[in-house]
């Protein structure tokens, strides 16, 4: 009993009281967040749109790991390098300028998400659904997009150097001025996509579907054409070697 009384008295010391105040203040700041600080703000973490949101406000990738419901979340400018979000619901999320290097987004739903200017270097987007997403100016160097759904996706000015797009669907995609150097487009469906001014240096287009594609001002160099031949053997172009596909607006 004496020990308990002494301990209780010690807990009430000015130092202990000050410690509690500082700790509570810190917790309050974390829970409240600060507008413009990069925290994920959730006006109602228990609403119908985000019933499983792990935390209320955070910009720390470890606090988002494993979250499966982030529909419409504001993650613009967030640093999420290496985050684990397999099969997460991110439809309509704002990820403008977010850093997602090495992020695991396999099978994630990113339909109509805004990823303009985002950094997705070395990210795993295998079988991810990116239909209608905005990836204009995004960095997708060495990203793994095998079997990803990129229909109607805006990839204008995006950097896809070294990206793996095998079996991906990029139908009606906007790839104007995109850098696809050394990308793997084996059996990729590019039907009716706009590749005006795109760089296809070192790209493998074996069995790729280029039906209705706009190939004006494309940069061909050491490109494996859809029929398996090399663009360098045809005057630095794959025009005429598209497996009978007919471009929509010319090919040069």
Short mmCIF file of C-alpha atoms in Angstrom, two decimals:
data_model
loop_
_atom_site.label_atom_id
_atom_site.label_comp_id
_atom_site.label_asym_id
_atom_site.label_seq_id
_atom_site.Cartn_x
_atom_site.Cartn_y
_atom_site.Cartn_z
CA UNK A 1 0.00 0.00 0.00
CA UNK A 2 2.82 2.36 0.85
CA UNK A 3 4.47 1.66 -2.47
CA UNK A 4 1.23 2.38 -4.33
CA UNK A 5 0.77 5.69 -2.50
CA UNK A 6 4.31 6.76 -3.27
CA UNK A 7 3.88 5.81 -6.90
CA UNK A 8 0.63 7.73 -7.12
CA UNK A 9 2.28 10.76 -5.62
CA UNK A 10 5.11 10.51 -8.12
CA UNK A 11 2.65 10.37 -11.03
CA UNK A 12 1.21 13.68 -9.86
CA UNK A 13 4.52 15.48 -9.93
CA UNK A 14 4.86 18.63 -12.08
CA UNK A 15 7.15 16.80 -14.47
CA UNK A 16 4.65 13.97 -14.99
CA UNK A 17 1.85 16.47 -15.49
CA UNK A 18 3.89 18.37 -18.07
CA UNK A 19 4.68 15.11 -19.83
CA UNK A 20 0.97 14.28 -20.05
CA UNK A 21 0.17 17.71 -21.47
CA UNK A 22 2.86 17.41 -24.14
CA UNK A 23 1.75 13.88 -25.04
CA UNK A 24 -1.91 14.89 -25.31
CA UNK A 25 -0.99 17.90 -27.42
CA UNK A 26 0.99 15.68 -29.77
CA UNK A 27 -1.89 13.21 -30.11
CA UNK A 28 -4.28 16.09 -30.75
CA UNK A 29 -2.12 17.44 -33.55
CA UNK A 30 -1.84 14.01 -35.15
CA UNK A 31 -5.58 13.41 -35.00
CA UNK A 32 -6.59 16.87 -36.10
CA UNK A 33 -4.08 17.27 -38.90
CA UNK A 34 -3.17 20.52 -40.54
CA UNK A 35 -4.58 21.81 -43.86
CA UNK A 36 -1.86 21.75 -46.49
CA UNK A 37 0.49 19.67 -44.35
CA UNK A 38 0.20 16.62 -46.60
CA UNK A 39 -2.02 14.72 -44.16
CA UNK A 40 -4.83 12.65 -45.56
CA UNK A 41 -7.96 14.52 -44.47
CA UNK A 42 -11.13 12.55 -43.91
CA UNK A 43 -14.18 14.54 -42.88
CA UNK A 44 -15.91 11.31 -41.89
CA UNK A 45 -13.81 8.17 -41.74
CA UNK A 46 -16.90 6.08 -41.14
CA UNK A 47 -18.99 7.24 -44.08
CA UNK A 48 -20.30 4.99 -46.82
CA UNK A 49 -17.43 5.93 -49.13
CA UNK A 50 -14.60 4.98 -46.80
CA UNK A 51 -15.86 2.56 -44.14
CA UNK A 52 -12.52 0.78 -43.78
CA UNK A 53 -10.15 3.74 -43.87
CA UNK A 54 -7.34 2.79 -41.49
CA UNK A 55 -6.63 6.20 -40.02
CA UNK A 56 -8.18 9.60 -40.11
CA UNK A 57 -5.30 11.89 -41.15
CA UNK A 58 -1.87 10.67 -42.23
CA UNK A 59 0.74 11.05 -44.92
CA UNK A 60 2.82 8.14 -43.68
CA UNK A 61 2.88 5.17 -45.99
CA UNK A 62 3.06 2.68 -43.13
CA UNK A 63 -0.29 3.89 -41.81
CA UNK A 64 -1.89 3.32 -45.21
CA UNK A 65 -0.44 -0.15 -45.69
CA UNK A 66 -3.22 -2.67 -46.13
CA UNK A 67 -6.03 -0.13 -46.38
CA UNK A 68 -8.55 -1.46 -48.86
CA UNK A 69 -10.97 1.47 -49.13
CA UNK A 70 -9.62 4.83 -50.28
CA UNK A 71 -12.22 5.76 -52.85
CA UNK A 72 -12.05 9.48 -53.63
CA UNK A 73 -9.31 10.05 -51.04
CA UNK A 74 -7.18 13.20 -51.28
CA UNK A 75 -3.58 11.99 -51.37
CA UNK A 76 -2.22 14.76 -53.57
CA UNK A 77 1.49 15.32 -53.02
CA UNK A 78 1.68 12.49 -50.49
CA UNK A 79 4.93 10.55 -50.02
CA UNK A 80 3.89 6.91 -50.32
CA UNK A 81 7.08 5.24 -51.50
CA UNK A 82 6.88 1.47 -51.02
CA UNK A 83 3.27 1.53 -49.80
CA UNK A 84 1.38 -1.78 -49.90
CA UNK A 85 -2.05 -1.26 -51.47
CA UNK A 86 -2.77 -4.47 -53.32
CA UNK A 87 -6.37 -4.65 -54.56
CA UNK A 88 -7.12 -1.35 -52.84
CA UNK A 89 -10.11 0.75 -53.89
CA UNK A 90 -8.68 4.07 -55.12
CA UNK A 91 -11.28 4.94 -57.71
CA UNK A 92 -11.49 8.71 -58.19
CA UNK A 93 -8.66 9.35 -55.71
CA UNK A 94 -6.53 12.47 -56.07
CA UNK A 95 -2.89 11.37 -56.24
CA UNK A 96 -1.62 14.39 -58.14
CA UNK A 97 2.13 14.66 -57.70
CA UNK A 98 2.19 11.79 -55.20
CA UNK A 99 5.41 9.78 -54.79
CA UNK A 100 4.63 6.08 -55.21
CA UNK A 101 8.05 4.66 -56.04
CA UNK A 102 8.17 0.89 -55.47
CA UNK A 103 4.50 0.97 -54.43
CA UNK A 104 2.65 -2.34 -54.62
CA UNK A 105 -0.65 -1.58 -56.37
CA UNK A 106 -1.22 -5.00 -57.87
CA UNK A 107 -4.88 -5.45 -58.76
CA UNK A 108 -5.78 -2.02 -57.36
CA UNK A 109 -8.82 -0.13 -58.65
CA UNK A 110 -7.54 3.26 -59.84
CA UNK A 111 -10.31 4.00 -62.31
CA UNK A 112 -10.64 7.73 -63.00
CA UNK A 113 -7.99 8.53 -60.39
CA UNK A 114 -5.90 11.66 -60.89
CA UNK A 115 -2.22 10.68 -61.00
CA UNK A 116 -0.98 13.63 -63.04
CA UNK A 117 2.71 14.22 -62.34
CA UNK A 118 2.85 11.29 -59.93
CA UNK A 119 6.06 9.30 -59.46
CA UNK A 120 5.36 5.59 -60.01
CA UNK A 121 8.90 4.51 -60.79
CA UNK A 122 9.36 0.76 -60.29
CA UNK A 123 5.77 0.50 -59.02
CA UNK A 124 3.91 -2.81 -59.28
CA UNK A 125 0.67 -2.21 -61.19
CA UNK A 126 0.16 -5.76 -62.39
CA UNK A 127 -3.47 -6.30 -63.39
CA UNK A 128 -4.41 -2.87 -61.97
CA UNK A 129 -7.50 -1.12 -63.32
CA UNK A 130 -6.54 2.37 -64.51
CA UNK A 131 -9.37 2.94 -66.95
CA UNK A 132 -10.01 6.65 -67.44
CA UNK A 133 -7.19 7.64 -65.07
CA UNK A 134 -5.14 10.80 -65.59
CA UNK A 135 -1.43 9.95 -65.73
CA UNK A 136 -0.35 12.97 -67.76
CA UNK A 137 3.30 13.76 -67.12
CA UNK A 138 3.64 10.87 -64.66
CA UNK A 139 6.95 9.07 -64.11
CA UNK A 140 6.42 5.37 -64.79
CA UNK A 141 10.05 4.39 -65.39
CA UNK A 142 10.41 0.61 -65.10
CA UNK A 143 6.85 0.30 -63.79
CA UNK A 144 5.28 -3.16 -64.01
CA UNK A 145 2.01 -2.74 -65.92
CA UNK A 146 1.64 -6.29 -67.20
CA UNK A 147 -2.06 -6.96 -67.97
CA UNK A 148 -3.08 -3.54 -66.62
CA UNK A 149 -6.28 -1.94 -67.91
CA UNK A 150 -5.35 1.47 -69.34
CA UNK A 151 -8.34 2.06 -71.58
CA UNK A 152 -9.12 5.76 -72.15
CA UNK A 153 -6.18 6.65 -69.91
CA UNK A 154 -4.36 9.97 -70.30
CA UNK A 155 -0.65 9.22 -70.59
CA UNK A 156 0.32 12.33 -72.54
CA UNK A 157 3.92 13.38 -71.81
CA UNK A 158 4.28 10.45 -69.41
CA UNK A 159 7.69 8.81 -68.98
CA UNK A 160 7.28 5.07 -69.47
CA UNK A 161 10.91 4.24 -70.23
CA UNK A 162 11.59 0.59 -69.46
CA UNK A 163 8.00 -0.06 -68.38
CA UNK A 164 6.50 -3.52 -68.85
CA UNK A 165 3.14 -3.29 -70.63
CA UNK A 166 2.88 -6.88 -71.86
CA UNK A 167 -0.74 -7.82 -72.53
CA UNK A 168 -1.93 -4.44 -71.22
CA UNK A 169 -5.03 -2.78 -72.68
CA UNK A 170 -4.34 0.78 -73.80
CA UNK A 171 -7.31 1.09 -76.15
CA UNK A 172 -8.19 4.74 -76.90
CA UNK A 173 -5.32 5.85 -74.67
CA UNK A 174 -3.69 9.27 -75.03
CA UNK A 175 0.06 8.68 -75.40
CA UNK A 176 0.99 11.89 -77.20
CA UNK A 177 4.67 12.73 -76.71
CA UNK A 178 5.02 9.87 -74.23
CA UNK A 179 8.46 8.34 -73.74
CA UNK A 180 8.15 4.60 -74.28
CA UNK A 181 11.84 3.97 -74.90
CA UNK A 182 12.84 0.38 -74.12
CA UNK A 183 9.32 -0.42 -72.93
CA UNK A 184 7.92 -3.91 -73.41
CA UNK A 185 4.72 -3.70 -75.46
CA UNK A 186 4.59 -7.36 -76.44
CA UNK A 187 0.97 -8.26 -77.30
CA UNK A 188 -0.22 -4.91 -75.93
CA UNK A 189 -3.59 -3.74 -77.23
CA UNK A 190 -3.06 -0.16 -78.43
CA UNK A 191 -6.15 -0.06 -80.61
CA UNK A 192 -7.13 3.51 -81.58
CA UNK A 193 -4.64 5.05 -79.16
CA UNK A 194 -2.97 8.37 -80.00
CA UNK A 195 0.82 7.98 -80.13
CA UNK A 196 1.53 11.23 -81.94
CA UNK A 197 5.12 12.26 -81.21
CA UNK A 198 5.74 9.28 -78.94
CA UNK A 199 9.24 7.82 -78.57
CA UNK A 200 9.40 4.10 -79.36
CA UNK A 201 13.16 3.61 -79.31
CA UNK A 202 14.07 0.03 -78.41
CA UNK A 203 10.42 -0.93 -77.91
CA UNK A 204 9.19 -4.48 -78.44
CA UNK A 205 5.88 -4.32 -80.36
CA UNK A 206 5.77 -8.01 -81.26
CA UNK A 207 2.12 -9.03 -81.77
CA UNK A 208 0.94 -5.65 -80.48
CA UNK A 209 -2.40 -4.41 -81.83
CA UNK A 210 -1.96 -1.05 -83.57
CA UNK A 211 -5.30 -0.97 -85.36
CA UNK A 212 -6.54 2.60 -85.78
CA UNK A 213 -3.55 4.05 -83.90
CA UNK A 214 -2.27 7.55 -84.67
CA UNK A 215 1.43 7.06 -85.42
CA UNK A 216 2.30 10.50 -86.77
CA UNK A 217 5.76 11.83 -85.89
CA UNK A 218 6.64 8.72 -83.89
CA UNK A 219 10.31 8.23 -83.05
CA UNK A 220 11.30 4.77 -84.34
CA UNK A 221 14.76 3.42 -83.58
CA UNK A 222 15.75 -0.19 -83.03
CA UNK A 223 12.05 -0.91 -82.57
CA UNK A 224 10.75 -4.46 -82.89
CA UNK A 225 7.72 -4.10 -85.16
CA UNK A 226 4.47 -6.05 -84.65
CA UNK A 227 5.55 -8.51 -87.35
CA UNK A 228 8.83 -9.20 -85.53
CA UNK A 229 11.11 -7.23 -87.85
CA UNK A 230 13.33 -4.31 -86.83
CA UNK A 231 12.46 -0.71 -87.72
CA UNK A 232 16.11 -0.04 -88.56
CA UNK A 233 15.78 -2.48 -91.47
CA UNK A 234 12.94 -0.41 -92.96
CA UNK A 235 14.39 3.09 -92.91
CA UNK A 236 13.75 3.67 -89.20
CA UNK A 237 10.02 2.96 -89.27
CA UNK A 238 7.55 0.18 -88.56
CA UNK A 239 5.03 1.57 -91.03
CA UNK A 240 4.06 -1.26 -93.34
CA UNK A 241 5.00 -3.85 -90.73
CA UNK A 242 2.00 -3.57 -88.43
CA UNK A 243 0.51 -7.02 -89.06
CA UNK A 244 -2.06 -5.55 -91.46
CA UNK A 245 -3.26 -3.03 -88.87
CA UNK A 246 -4.38 0.25 -90.43
CA UNK A 247 -3.36 3.46 -88.58
CA UNK A 248 -6.11 6.04 -88.14
CA UNK A 249 -4.16 9.12 -89.17
CA UNK A 250 -1.09 8.01 -91.02
CA UNK A 251 2.23 6.58 -89.99
CA UNK A 252 5.69 8.06 -90.31
#
